[in-house]
CSV table of C-alpha atoms and ligand atoms in Angstrom, one decimal:
chain,number,residue,atom,x,y,z
A,1,UNK,CA,5.0,-13.8,-18.2
A,2,UNK,CA,2.9,-16.5,-16.6
A,3,UNK,CA,0.2,-18.2,-18.6
A,4,UNK,CA,-2.3,-17.1,-16.0
A,5,UNK,CA,-1.6,-13.4,-16.8
A,6,UNK,CA,-1.7,-14.0,-20.5
A,7,UNK,CA,-5.1,-15.6,-20.2
A,8,UNK,CA,-6.2,-12.7,-18.0
A,9,UNK,CA,-5.1,-10.1,-20.6
A,10,UNK,CA,-6.7,-12.1,-23.5
A,11,UNK,CA,-9.9,-12.2,-21.5
A,12,UNK,CA,-9.8,-8.4,-21.1
A,13,UNK,CA,-9.4,-8.0,-24.9
A,14,UNK,CA,-5.8,-6.8,-24.9
A,15,UNK,CA,-3.6,-7.1,-28.0
A,16,UNK,CA,-1.1,-9.5,-26.5
A,17,UNK,CA,1.8,-8.9,-28.9
A,18,UNK,CA,1.6,-5.2,-28.6
A,19,UNK,CA,1.1,-5.4,-24.9
A,20,UNK,CA,4.2,-7.6,-24.5
A,21,UNK,CA,6.2,-5.1,-26.4
A,22,UNK,CA,4.9,-2.3,-24.2
A,23,UNK,CA,5.8,-4.2,-21.0
A,24,UNK,CA,9.3,-4.8,-22.4
A,25,UNK,CA,9.8,-1.1,-23.1
A,26,UNK,CA,8.4,-0.1,-19.7
A,27,UNK,CA,10.5,-2.7,-17.9
A,28,UNK,CA,13.7,-1.5,-19.6
A,29,UNK,CA,12.8,2.2,-18.9
A,30,UNK,CA,12.2,1.4,-15.3
A,31,UNK,CA,15.5,-0.5,-14.9
A,32,UNK,CA,17.5,2.3,-16.6
A,33,UNK,CA,15.9,5.1,-14.7
A,34,UNK,CA,15.0,3.8,-11.2
A,35,UNK,CA,17.2,0.7,-10.6
A,36,UNK,CA,20.3,2.7,-11.8
A,37,UNK,CA,19.9,5.2,-9.0
A,38,UNK,CA,22.4,5.1,-6.2
A,39,UNK,CA,21.7,5.2,-2.4
A,40,UNK,CA,18.0,4.3,-2.7
A,41,UNK,CA,16.1,3.5,0.4
A,42,UNK,CA,15.9,-0.3,0.6
A,43,UNK,CA,12.1,-0.1,1.3
A,44,UNK,CA,11.6,1.3,-2.2
A,45,UNK,CA,11.8,-2.3,-3.2
A,46,UNK,CA,8.1,-2.4,-2.5
A,47,UNK,CA,7.5,0.0,-5.4
A,48,UNK,CA,9.8,-2.0,-7.7
A,49,UNK,CA,7.5,-4.9,-7.0
A,50,UNK,CA,4.4,-2.8,-7.5
A,51,UNK,CA,5.7,-1.6,-10.9
A,52,UNK,CA,6.7,-5.0,-12.0
A,53,UNK,CA,3.2,-6.3,-11.3
A,54,UNK,CA,1.3,-3.2,-12.4
A,55,UNK,CA,-0.4,-5.1,-15.2
A,56,UNK,CA,-0.2,-8.4,-13.5
A,57,UNK,CA,-1.0,-9.0,-9.8
A,58,UNK,CA,-2.8,-5.6,-9.4
A,59,UNK,CA,-5.1,-6.4,-12.3
A,60,UNK,CA,-5.7,-9.9,-10.9
A,61,UNK,CA,-6.7,-8.3,-7.6
A,62,UNK,CA,-9.1,-6.0,-9.3
A,63,UNK,CA,-10.6,-8.9,-11.2
A,64,UNK,CA,-10.9,-10.9,-8.0
A,65,UNK,CA,-12.7,-7.9,-6.4
A,66,UNK,CA,-15.1,-7.8,-9.4
A,67,UNK,CA,-15.7,-11.5,-9.1
A,68,UNK,CA,-16.7,-10.9,-5.5
A,69,UNK,CA,-19.2,-8.3,-6.6
A,70,UNK,CA,-17.2,-5.1,-6.1
A,71,UNK,CA,-16.9,-2.5,-8.8
A,72,UNK,CA,-13.9,-0.7,-10.3
A,73,UNK,CA,-14.0,2.9,-11.3
A,74,UNK,CA,-11.4,4.6,-13.5
A,75,UNK,CA,-10.6,8.3,-13.4
A,76,UNK,CA,-8.4,10.8,-15.2
A,77,UNK,CA,-8.5,13.6,-12.6
A,78,UNK,CA,-7.9,14.2,-8.9
A,79,UNK,CA,-11.3,15.9,-8.7
A,80,UNK,CA,-13.0,12.5,-8.7
A,81,UNK,CA,-13.7,12.0,-4.9
A,82,UNK,CA,-12.2,8.6,-3.9
A,83,UNK,CA,-14.0,8.9,-0.5
A,84,UNK,CA,-17.4,8.4,-2.2
A,85,UNK,CA,-16.1,5.4,-4.3
A,86,UNK,CA,-14.6,3.8,-1.2
A,87,UNK,CA,-17.8,4.4,0.7
A,88,UNK,CA,-19.5,2.1,-1.7
A,89,UNK,CA,-16.8,-0.6,-1.3
A,90,UNK,CA,-15.7,0.1,-4.9
A,91,UNK,CA,-12.1,0.8,-6.0
A,92,UNK,CA,-10.9,3.9,-7.8
A,93,UNK,CA,-8.0,3.6,-10.1
A,94,UNK,CA,-6.2,6.4,-11.9
A,95,UNK,CA,-5.9,5.7,-15.6
A,96,UNK,CA,-2.3,6.2,-16.7
A,97,UNK,CA,-1.8,8.8,-19.3
A,98,UNK,CA,1.9,9.1,-19.4
A,99,UNK,CA,3.1,7.6,-22.7
A,100,UNK,CA,2.5,8.0,-26.4
A,101,UNK,CA,0.8,5.0,-27.9
A,102,UNK,CA,-0.9,4.2,-31.2
A,103,UNK,CA,-0.4,7.8,-32.2
A,104,UNK,CA,-1.4,7.3,-35.8
A,105,UNK,CA,-4.8,6.0,-34.7
A,106,UNK,CA,-5.1,8.7,-32.1
A,107,UNK,CA,-4.5,11.5,-34.6
A,108,UNK,CA,-7.3,10.2,-36.8
A,109,UNK,CA,-9.6,11.2,-33.9
A,110,UNK,CA,-8.0,14.1,-32.1
A,111,UNK,CA,-6.3,17.2,-33.5
A,112,UNK,CA,-2.6,17.0,-33.6
A,113,UNK,CA,-2.3,20.0,-31.3
A,114,UNK,CA,-3.8,18.1,-28.4
A,115,UNK,CA,-1.7,17.6,-25.3
A,116,UNK,CA,0.1,14.3,-24.8
A,117,UNK,CA,-1.9,13.4,-21.7
A,118,UNK,CA,-5.2,13.4,-23.6
A,119,UNK,CA,-3.6,11.6,-26.6
A,120,UNK,CA,-2.2,9.0,-24.3
A,121,UNK,CA,-5.6,8.2,-22.8
A,122,UNK,CA,-6.9,7.5,-26.3
A,123,UNK,CA,-3.7,5.7,-27.4
A,124,UNK,CA,-4.0,3.1,-24.5
A,125,UNK,CA,-7.6,2.5,-25.4
A,126,UNK,CA,-7.1,2.3,-29.2
A,127,UNK,CA,-3.9,0.2,-28.9
A,128,UNK,CA,-5.8,-2.2,-26.6
A,129,UNK,CA,-2.9,-2.2,-24.1
A,130,UNK,CA,-4.5,-0.9,-20.8
A,131,UNK,CA,-5.9,-3.6,-18.5
A,132,UNK,CA,-7.2,-0.8,-16.2
A,133,UNK,CA,-9.5,0.8,-18.8
A,134,UNK,CA,-10.7,-2.7,-19.8
A,135,UNK,CA,-11.4,-3.7,-16.1
A,136,UNK,CA,-13.3,-0.6,-15.2
A,137,UNK,CA,-17.1,-0.8,-14.7
A,138,UNK,CA,-17.3,3.0,-15.0
A,139,UNK,CA,-14.9,5.6,-16.4
A,140,UNK,CA,-15.2,9.1,-15.1
A,141,UNK,CA,-14.4,12.0,-17.3
A,142,UNK,CA,-14.5,15.6,-16.0
A,143,UNK,CA,-15.1,19.0,-17.6
A,144,UNK,CA,-11.7,20.6,-16.7
A,145,UNK,CA,-9.7,21.9,-19.7
A,146,UNK,CA,-11.4,22.3,-23.1
A,147,UNK,CA,-9.2,19.5,-24.5
A,148,UNK,CA,-10.4,16.9,-21.9
A,149,UNK,CA,-13.9,18.2,-22.0
A,150,UNK,CA,-14.3,17.9,-25.8
A,151,UNK,CA,-12.3,14.7,-26.0
A,152,UNK,CA,-14.8,12.9,-23.8
A,153,UNK,CA,-17.4,13.4,-26.5
A,154,UNK,CA,-15.1,11.4,-28.7
A,155,UNK,CA,-14.1,8.9,-26.1
A,156,UNK,CA,-17.8,8.2,-25.7
A,157,UNK,CA,-17.8,6.5,-29.1
A,158,UNK,CA,-15.0,4.2,-27.9
A,159,UNK,CA,-16.3,3.1,-24.5
A,160,UNK,CA,-19.8,2.3,-23.2
A,161,UNK,CA,-19.4,3.2,-19.6
A,162,UNK,CA,-18.3,6.9,-19.6
A,163,UNK,CA,-19.7,9.1,-16.9
A,164,UNK,CA,-18.9,12.9,-17.2
A,165,UNK,CA,-18.7,15.1,-14.2
A,166,UNK,CA,-19.1,18.9,-14.6
A,167,UNK,CA,-16.6,21.1,-12.6
A,168,UNK,CA,-16.6,24.8,-11.8
A,169,UNK,CA,-14.0,27.2,-13.2
A,170,UNK,CA,-14.2,29.8,-10.5
A,171,UNK,CA,-13.7,29.6,-6.8
A,172,UNK,CA,-17.0,31.4,-6.1
A,173,UNK,CA,-20.0,30.4,-4.0
A,174,UNK,CA,-21.7,29.4,-7.3
A,175,UNK,CA,-18.7,27.4,-8.2
A,176,UNK,CA,-18.8,25.6,-4.9
A,177,UNK,CA,-22.5,24.9,-5.3
A,178,UNK,CA,-21.8,23.3,-8.7
A,179,UNK,CA,-19.2,21.1,-7.2
A,180,UNK,CA,-21.6,20.1,-4.4
A,181,UNK,CA,-24.3,19.3,-6.9
A,182,UNK,CA,-22.0,17.3,-9.0
A,183,UNK,CA,-20.7,15.2,-6.1
A,184,UNK,CA,-24.3,14.5,-5.0
A,185,UNK,CA,-25.0,13.3,-8.6
A,186,UNK,CA,-21.8,11.2,-8.6
A,187,UNK,CA,-22.7,9.6,-5.3
A,188,UNK,CA,-26.0,8.6,-6.8
A,189,UNK,CA,-24.3,7.2,-9.9
A,190,UNK,CA,-21.9,5.2,-7.7
A,191,UNK,CA,-24.8,3.9,-5.6
A,192,UNK,CA,-26.6,2.8,-8.8
A,193,UNK,CA,-23.5,1.1,-10.1
A,194,UNK,CA,-22.7,-0.7,-6.9
A,195,UNK,CA,-26.1,-1.3,-5.5
A,196,UNK,CA,-24.8,0.1,-2.2
A,197,UNK,CA,-26.5,2.9,-0.3
A,198,UNK,CA,-23.9,5.3,0.9
A,199,UNK,CA,-24.7,6.4,4.5
A,200,UNK,CA,-22.7,8.4,7.0
A,201,UNK,CA,-20.9,5.4,8.5
A,202,UNK,CA,-19.8,4.3,5.0
A,203,UNK,CA,-18.6,7.9,4.2
A,204,UNK,CA,-16.7,8.1,7.4
A,205,UNK,CA,-14.9,4.8,6.6
A,206,UNK,CA,-14.1,6.0,3.0
A,207,UNK,CA,-12.8,9.3,4.3
A,208,UNK,CA,-10.6,7.5,6.9
A,209,UNK,CA,-9.0,5.2,4.3
A,210,UNK,CA,-8.2,8.0,1.9
A,211,UNK,CA,-7.0,10.3,4.6
A,212,UNK,CA,-4.6,7.6,5.8
A,213,UNK,CA,-3.2,7.3,2.4
A,214,UNK,CA,-2.7,11.1,2.1
A,215,UNK,CA,-1.2,11.3,5.6
A,216,UNK,CA,1.4,8.7,4.6
A,217,UNK,CA,2.4,10.8,1.6
A,218,UNK,CA,2.5,13.9,3.7
A,219,UNK,CA,4.8,12.2,6.1
A,220,UNK,CA,7.1,11.2,3.2
A,221,UNK,CA,7.1,14.7,1.7
A,222,UNK,CA,8.0,16.1,5.1
A,223,UNK,CA,11.3,14.1,5.1
A,224,UNK,CA,12.2,15.7,1.8
A,225,UNK,CA,12.8,19.0,3.6
A,226,UNK,CA,16.1,17.5,5.0
A,227,UNK,CA,19.5,18.3,3.4
A,228,UNK,CA,20.7,15.8,2.3
A,229,UNK,CA,17.3,14.6,1.2
A,230,UNK,CA,16.8,10.9,2.1
A,231,UNK,CA,14.8,10.0,-1.0
A,232,UNK,CA,15.2,11.1,-4.7
A,233,UNK,CA,12.5,13.0,-6.5
A,234,UNK,CA,12.2,10.1,-8.9
A,235,UNK,CA,11.3,7.7,-6.1
A,236,UNK,CA,9.0,10.2,-4.4
A,237,UNK,CA,7.3,10.7,-7.8
A,238,UNK,CA,6.9,6.9,-8.1
A,239,UNK,CA,5.2,6.8,-4.7
A,240,UNK,CA,2.9,9.6,-5.8
A,241,UNK,CA,2.1,7.7,-9.1
A,242,UNK,CA,1.4,4.4,-7.3
A,243,UNK,CA,-1.0,6.4,-5.0
A,244,UNK,CA,-3.5,6.2,-7.9
A,245,UNK,CA,-3.7,2.5,-8.5
A,246,UNK,CA,-2.3,0.5,-5.6
A,247,UNK,CA,-4.6,-0.9,-2.9
A,248,UNK,CA,-5.0,2.0,-0.5
A,249,UNK,CA,-4.5,0.2,2.7
A,250,UNK,CA,-1.4,-1.6,1.5
A,251,UNK,CA,-0.1,1.6,0.0
A,252,UNK,CA,-0.5,3.4,3.3
A,253,UNK,CA,1.4,0.6,5.2
A,254,UNK,CA,4.2,0.5,2.6
A,255,UNK,CA,4.7,4.3,2.5
A,256,UNK,CA,4.8,4.4,6.2
A,257,UNK,CA,7.5,1.7,6.2
A,258,UNK,CA,9.5,3.8,3.7
A,259,UNK,CA,9.1,6.7,6.0
A,260,UNK,CA,10.5,4.8,9.0
A,261,UNK,CA,13.6,4.1,6.9
A,262,UNK,CA,13.8,7.8,5.8
A,263,UNK,CA,13.6,8.8,9.5
A,264,UNK,CA,16.6,6.7,10.3
A,265,UNK,CA,18.5,7.9,7.3
A,266,UNK,CA,18.0,11.5,8.4
A,267,UNK,CA,19.3,10.7,11.8
A,268,UNK,CA,22.4,9.2,10.2
A,269,UNK,CA,22.6,12.1,7.8
A,270,UNK,CA,22.3,9.8,4.8
A,271,UNK,CA,21.1,11.2,1.6
A,272,UNK,CA,20.6,10.1,-2.0
A,273,UNK,CA,22.9,12.9,-3.2
A,274,UNK,CA,25.5,14.8,-1.1
A,275,UNK,CA,24.5,17.7,1.2
A,276,UNK,CA,24.3,21.0,-0.7
A,277,UNK,CA,23.1,19.4,-3.9
A,278,UNK,CA,20.9,22.1,-5.7
A,279,UNK,CA,17.2,21.6,-4.8
A,280,UNK,CA,14.4,21.9,-7.3
A,281,UNK,CA,10.7,22.2,-7.0
A,282,UNK,CA,8.9,21.0,-10.1
A,283,UNK,CA,5.6,22.7,-10.8
A,284,UNK,CA,3.0,22.3,-13.5
A,285,UNK,CA,1.1,19.5,-15.4
A,286,UNK,CA,0.7,16.1,-13.8
A,287,UNK,CA,3.2,13.4,-14.6
A,288,UNK,CA,1.4,10.1,-14.9
A,289,UNK,CA,3.1,6.7,-15.2
A,290,UNK,CA,5.4,6.2,-17.1
A,291,UNK,CA,6.3,9.9,-17.7
A,292,UNK,CA,9.6,10.1,-15.9
A,293,UNK,CA,11.5,12.1,-18.6
A,294,UNK,CA,12.0,15.5,-16.9
A,295,UNK,CA,12.7,14.2,-13.3
A,296,UNK,CA,15.2,11.8,-14.8
A,297,UNK,CA,16.9,14.7,-16.7
A,298,UNK,CA,17.0,16.9,-13.6
A,299,UNK,CA,18.3,14.2,-11.3
A,300,UNK,CA,21.0,13.1,-13.7
A,301,UNK,CA,22.1,16.8,-14.2
A,302,UNK,CA,23.3,17.4,-10.6
A,303,UNK,CA,20.2,18.5,-8.8
A,304,UNK,CA,17.6,16.8,-6.6
A,305,UNK,CA,13.8,17.3,-6.8
A,306,UNK,CA,12.4,18.1,-3.3
A,307,UNK,CA,8.7,18.6,-4.2
A,308,UNK,CA,6.1,18.4,-6.9
A,309,UNK,CA,3.5,21.1,-7.2
A,310,UNK,CA,1.4,18.8,-9.4
A,311,UNK,CA,-1.7,16.7,-9.2
A,312,UNK,CA,0.6,13.7,-9.1
A,313,UNK,CA,2.1,15.3,-6.0
A,314,UNK,CA,1.2,17.9,-3.5
A,315,UNK,CA,-1.7,19.6,-5.4
A,316,UNK,CA,-3.4,16.2,-5.5
A,317,UNK,CA,-2.7,15.0,-2.0
A,318,UNK,CA,-2.6,18.0,0.2
A,319,UNK,CA,-5.4,18.7,2.7
A,320,UNK,CA,-7.3,15.9,4.4
A,321,UNK,CA,-11.0,15.6,4.4
A,322,UNK,CA,-12.6,16.4,7.8
A,323,UNK,CA,-14.2,13.1,8.9
A,324,UNK,CA,-15.6,14.3,12.2
A,325,UNK,CA,-19.1,15.0,10.9
A,326,UNK,CA,-21.9,12.6,11.9
A,327,UNK,CA,-24.4,13.1,9.2
A,328,UNK,CA,-24.2,12.3,5.5
A,329,UNK,CA,-24.8,16.0,4.8
A,330,UNK,CA,-21.9,17.1,7.0
A,331,UNK,CA,-19.5,14.6,5.5
A,332,UNK,CA,-20.4,15.4,1.9
A,333,UNK,CA,-19.9,19.1,2.7
A,334,UNK,CA,-16.5,18.2,4.2
A,335,UNK,CA,-15.6,16.3,1.0
A,336,UNK,CA,-16.6,19.3,-1.1
A,337,UNK,CA,-14.6,21.7,1.1
A,338,UNK,CA,-11.5,19.5,0.6
A,339,UNK,CA,-11.7,19.2,-3.1
A,340,UNK,CA,-12.7,22.8,-3.7
A,341,UNK,CA,-9.2,23.8,-2.5
A,342,UNK,CA,-7.5,21.9,-5.4
A,343,UNK,CA,-5.9,24.7,-7.4
A,344,UNK,CA,-5.8,23.3,-10.9
A,345,UNK,CA,-5.0,25.8,-13.6
A,346,UNK,CA,-8.5,25.4,-15.1
A,347,UNK,CA,-9.6,27.9,-12.3
A,348,UNK,CA,-9.5,31.6,-13.0
A,349,UNK,CA,-8.1,33.6,-11.4
A,350,UNK,CA,-5.8,31.1,-9.6
A,351,UNK,CA,-3.9,33.0,-7.0
A,352,UNK,CA,-4.0,30.0,-4.6
A,353,UNK,CA,-1.7,28.1,-6.9
A,354,UNK,CA,0.8,30.9,-7.1
A,355,UNK,CA,0.8,31.2,-3.3
A,356,UNK,CA,1.2,27.5,-2.9
A,357,UNK,CA,4.2,27.4,-5.2
A,358,UNK,CA,5.9,30.1,-3.2
A,359,UNK,CA,5.0,28.3,0.1
A,360,UNK,CA,6.4,25.0,-1.2
A,361,UNK,CA,9.7,26.7,-2.2
A,362,UNK,CA,10.1,27.9,1.4
A,363,UNK,CA,8.9,24.7,3.0
A,364,UNK,CA,11.2,22.4,1.0
A,365,UNK,CA,14.0,24.9,0.8
A,366,UNK,CA,14.1,24.7,-3.0
A,367,UNK,CA,16.8,26.8,-4.7
A,368,UNK,CA,14.7,27.1,-7.9
A,369,UNK,CA,11.6,26.1,-9.7
A,370,UNK,CA,11.2,24.2,-13.0
A,371,UNK,CA,7.8,24.8,-14.5
A,372,UNK,CA,6.7,21.9,-16.5
A,373,UNK,CA,4.1,22.4,-19.2
A,374,UNK,CA,2.8,19.9,-21.7
A,375,UNK,CA,2.8,21.3,-25.2
A,376,UNK,CA,-0.7,22.5,-26.2
A,377,UNK,CA,-1.8,22.6,-22.5
A,378,UNK,CA,-3.4,26.0,-22.5
A,379,UNK,CA,-4.2,26.2,-18.8
A,380,UNK,CA,-0.7,25.4,-17.5
A,381,UNK,CA,1.3,27.0,-20.2
A,382,UNK,CA,-0.6,30.3,-20.0
A,383,UNK,CA,-0.5,30.2,-16.2
A,384,UNK,CA,3.2,29.7,-16.4
A,385,UNK,CA,3.6,33.4,-17.1
A,386,UNK,CA,1.8,34.3,-13.8
A,387,UNK,CA,4.0,31.7,-12.0
A,388,UNK,CA,7.2,33.3,-13.4
A,389,UNK,CA,6.1,36.7,-12.3
A,390,UNK,CA,5.2,35.5,-8.8
A,391,UNK,CA,8.6,33.8,-8.5
A,392,UNK,CA,10.4,36.8,-9.9
A,393,UNK,CA,8.8,39.0,-7.3
A,394,UNK,CA,10.4,36.8,-4.6
A,395,UNK,CA,13.7,36.5,-6.5
A,396,UNK,CA,13.3,32.8,-6.9
A,397,UNK,CA,15.1,31.4,-10.0
A,398,UNK,CA,12.7,29.7,-12.5
A,399,UNK,CA,13.0,27.8,-15.7
A,400,UNK,CA,10.1,27.1,-18.0
A,401,UNK,CA,10.1,23.8,-19.9
A,402,UNK,CA,7.4,23.0,-22.4
A,403,UNK,CA,7.6,19.5,-23.7
A,404,UNK,CA,5.7,16.3,-24.6
A,405,UNK,CA,6.2,12.6,-24.2
A,406,UNK,CA,8.7,12.0,-27.0
A,407,UNK,CA,12.4,11.6,-26.3
A,408,UNK,CA,13.4,13.8,-29.2
A,409,UNK,CA,14.2,16.8,-27.1
A,410,UNK,CA,16.0,15.1,-24.3
A,411,UNK,CA,19.5,16.4,-25.3
A,412,UNK,CA,18.2,20.0,-25.7
A,413,UNK,CA,16.3,19.8,-22.4
A,414,UNK,CA,19.3,18.4,-20.6
A,415,UNK,CA,21.5,21.3,-21.8
A,416,UNK,CA,18.9,23.9,-20.6
A,417,UNK,CA,18.4,22.1,-17.2
A,418,UNK,CA,22.2,21.9,-16.6
A,419,UNK,CA,22.6,25.6,-17.4
A,420,UNK,CA,19.8,26.4,-15.0
A,421,UNK,CA,21.3,24.2,-12.2
A,422,UNK,CA,24.7,25.9,-12.8
A,423,UNK,CA,23.3,29.3,-11.9
A,424,UNK,CA,21.6,28.1,-8.7
B,501,LIG,S1,-7.1,18.8,-11.4
B,501,LIG,S2,-4.3,19.3,-13.6
B,501,LIG,S3,-5.7,16.1,-13.0
B,501,LIG,S4,-7.5,18.5,-14.9
B,501,LIG,S5,-2.2,18.7,-19.4
B,501,LIG,S6,-5.4,17.4,-20.0
B,501,LIG,S7,-5.0,20.5,-18.2
B,501,LIG,S8,-4.4,20.3,-21.7
B,501,LIG,S9,-4.5,17.2,-16.5
B,501,LIG,FE1,-5.5,17.7,-14.6
B,501,LIG,FE2,-7.6,17.3,-13.0
B,501,LIG,FE3,-6.5,19.8,-13.3
B,501,LIG,FE4,-5.2,18.0,-12.0
B,501,LIG,FE5,-5.8,19.6,-20.1
B,501,LIG,FE6,-3.4,20.5,-19.7
B,501,LIG,FE7,-3.7,18.3,-21.0
B,501,LIG,FE8,-4.2,18.4,-18.4
């Protein structure tokens, strides 16, 4: 690692020795999982570069933006509207919550039976290894599941810049009104933080940037309908993960370049795996960087993942925000409309998600669904039963996997996944 980066990390208060060890493990994991894949699109090299610089160049860029007077906002949830952040010339970054870290310290603060995602957020903070948390001028928590909601009360002791957004639990007019009120309050908080007054023109620009990023991902997803699929589920997941922290304009350009290559591959009938490989839709909890365990198991067991019904996937990116309004009021309403459609399992009832899963199975021609629940995640694990019933009614094979971030159950999961793929 260059001296410049070391200086940067020290300046952010990271624990260099532990951070070096983390990068070492991450690098090895990445090489073993991603670089070992065969028949990858060449343009995926961009994301290899992004990953190799995830704590380097990207952090330097954020610090340069801060030096130029712009603000960085960190988030744990797809309900935080990036359009509003962009409208204030600020940058929104997703805070990775995809690996266990400093677990002993974490379990002094959180109950053991907390999901890995929440524990991970705390582990990265307590272990002093996340340059994104340390670069953020504001960190947004949201009242989604009980675990997250209550953990922010504890996180508040560890960081000084936490902002908590309330969120509805029902798709009712009252629920929508709450979301509207919270986005208005958030807009004001972003204005106060940045010193920028967000007007209609700025909102329009913010909506355009974020829509372009989503459209590029929609284009990529669309190519996954082909058989043979021109891109692996692992690589598509990587693009969905980078969606949260890469520069949005550069991300859009790079994904579109990948799409150009995928288009050519489809014309030549070139796939990552042979035509007829069993096709899987993964549905459930979000998979944040560097949580690649289950996709890696699936794609080394003779199947290909053709879609993710997940916040790091189609639940998070589907639906564009209508940017045709001309007033601030119209544009904020459009933002609320777009986010109110996100069908997270914190909503009850949540028929929209069940319908969306069935729709995705048809759209991506999936042969079966693997439902992925993080242990102790009540919303998704409880909703898994409704998902199973909905799939059963359509005679769509389903497998339920409840797991965490440890590697202890890899052998057992592989056996179950292989048996499931066998019956497809
Ligand atoms: S909109 S899915 S990103 S809340 S896994 S912490 S639900 S106990 S992450 Fe999420 Fe926003 Fe919903 Fe999406 Fe709780 Fe479950 Fe843990 Fe979870």
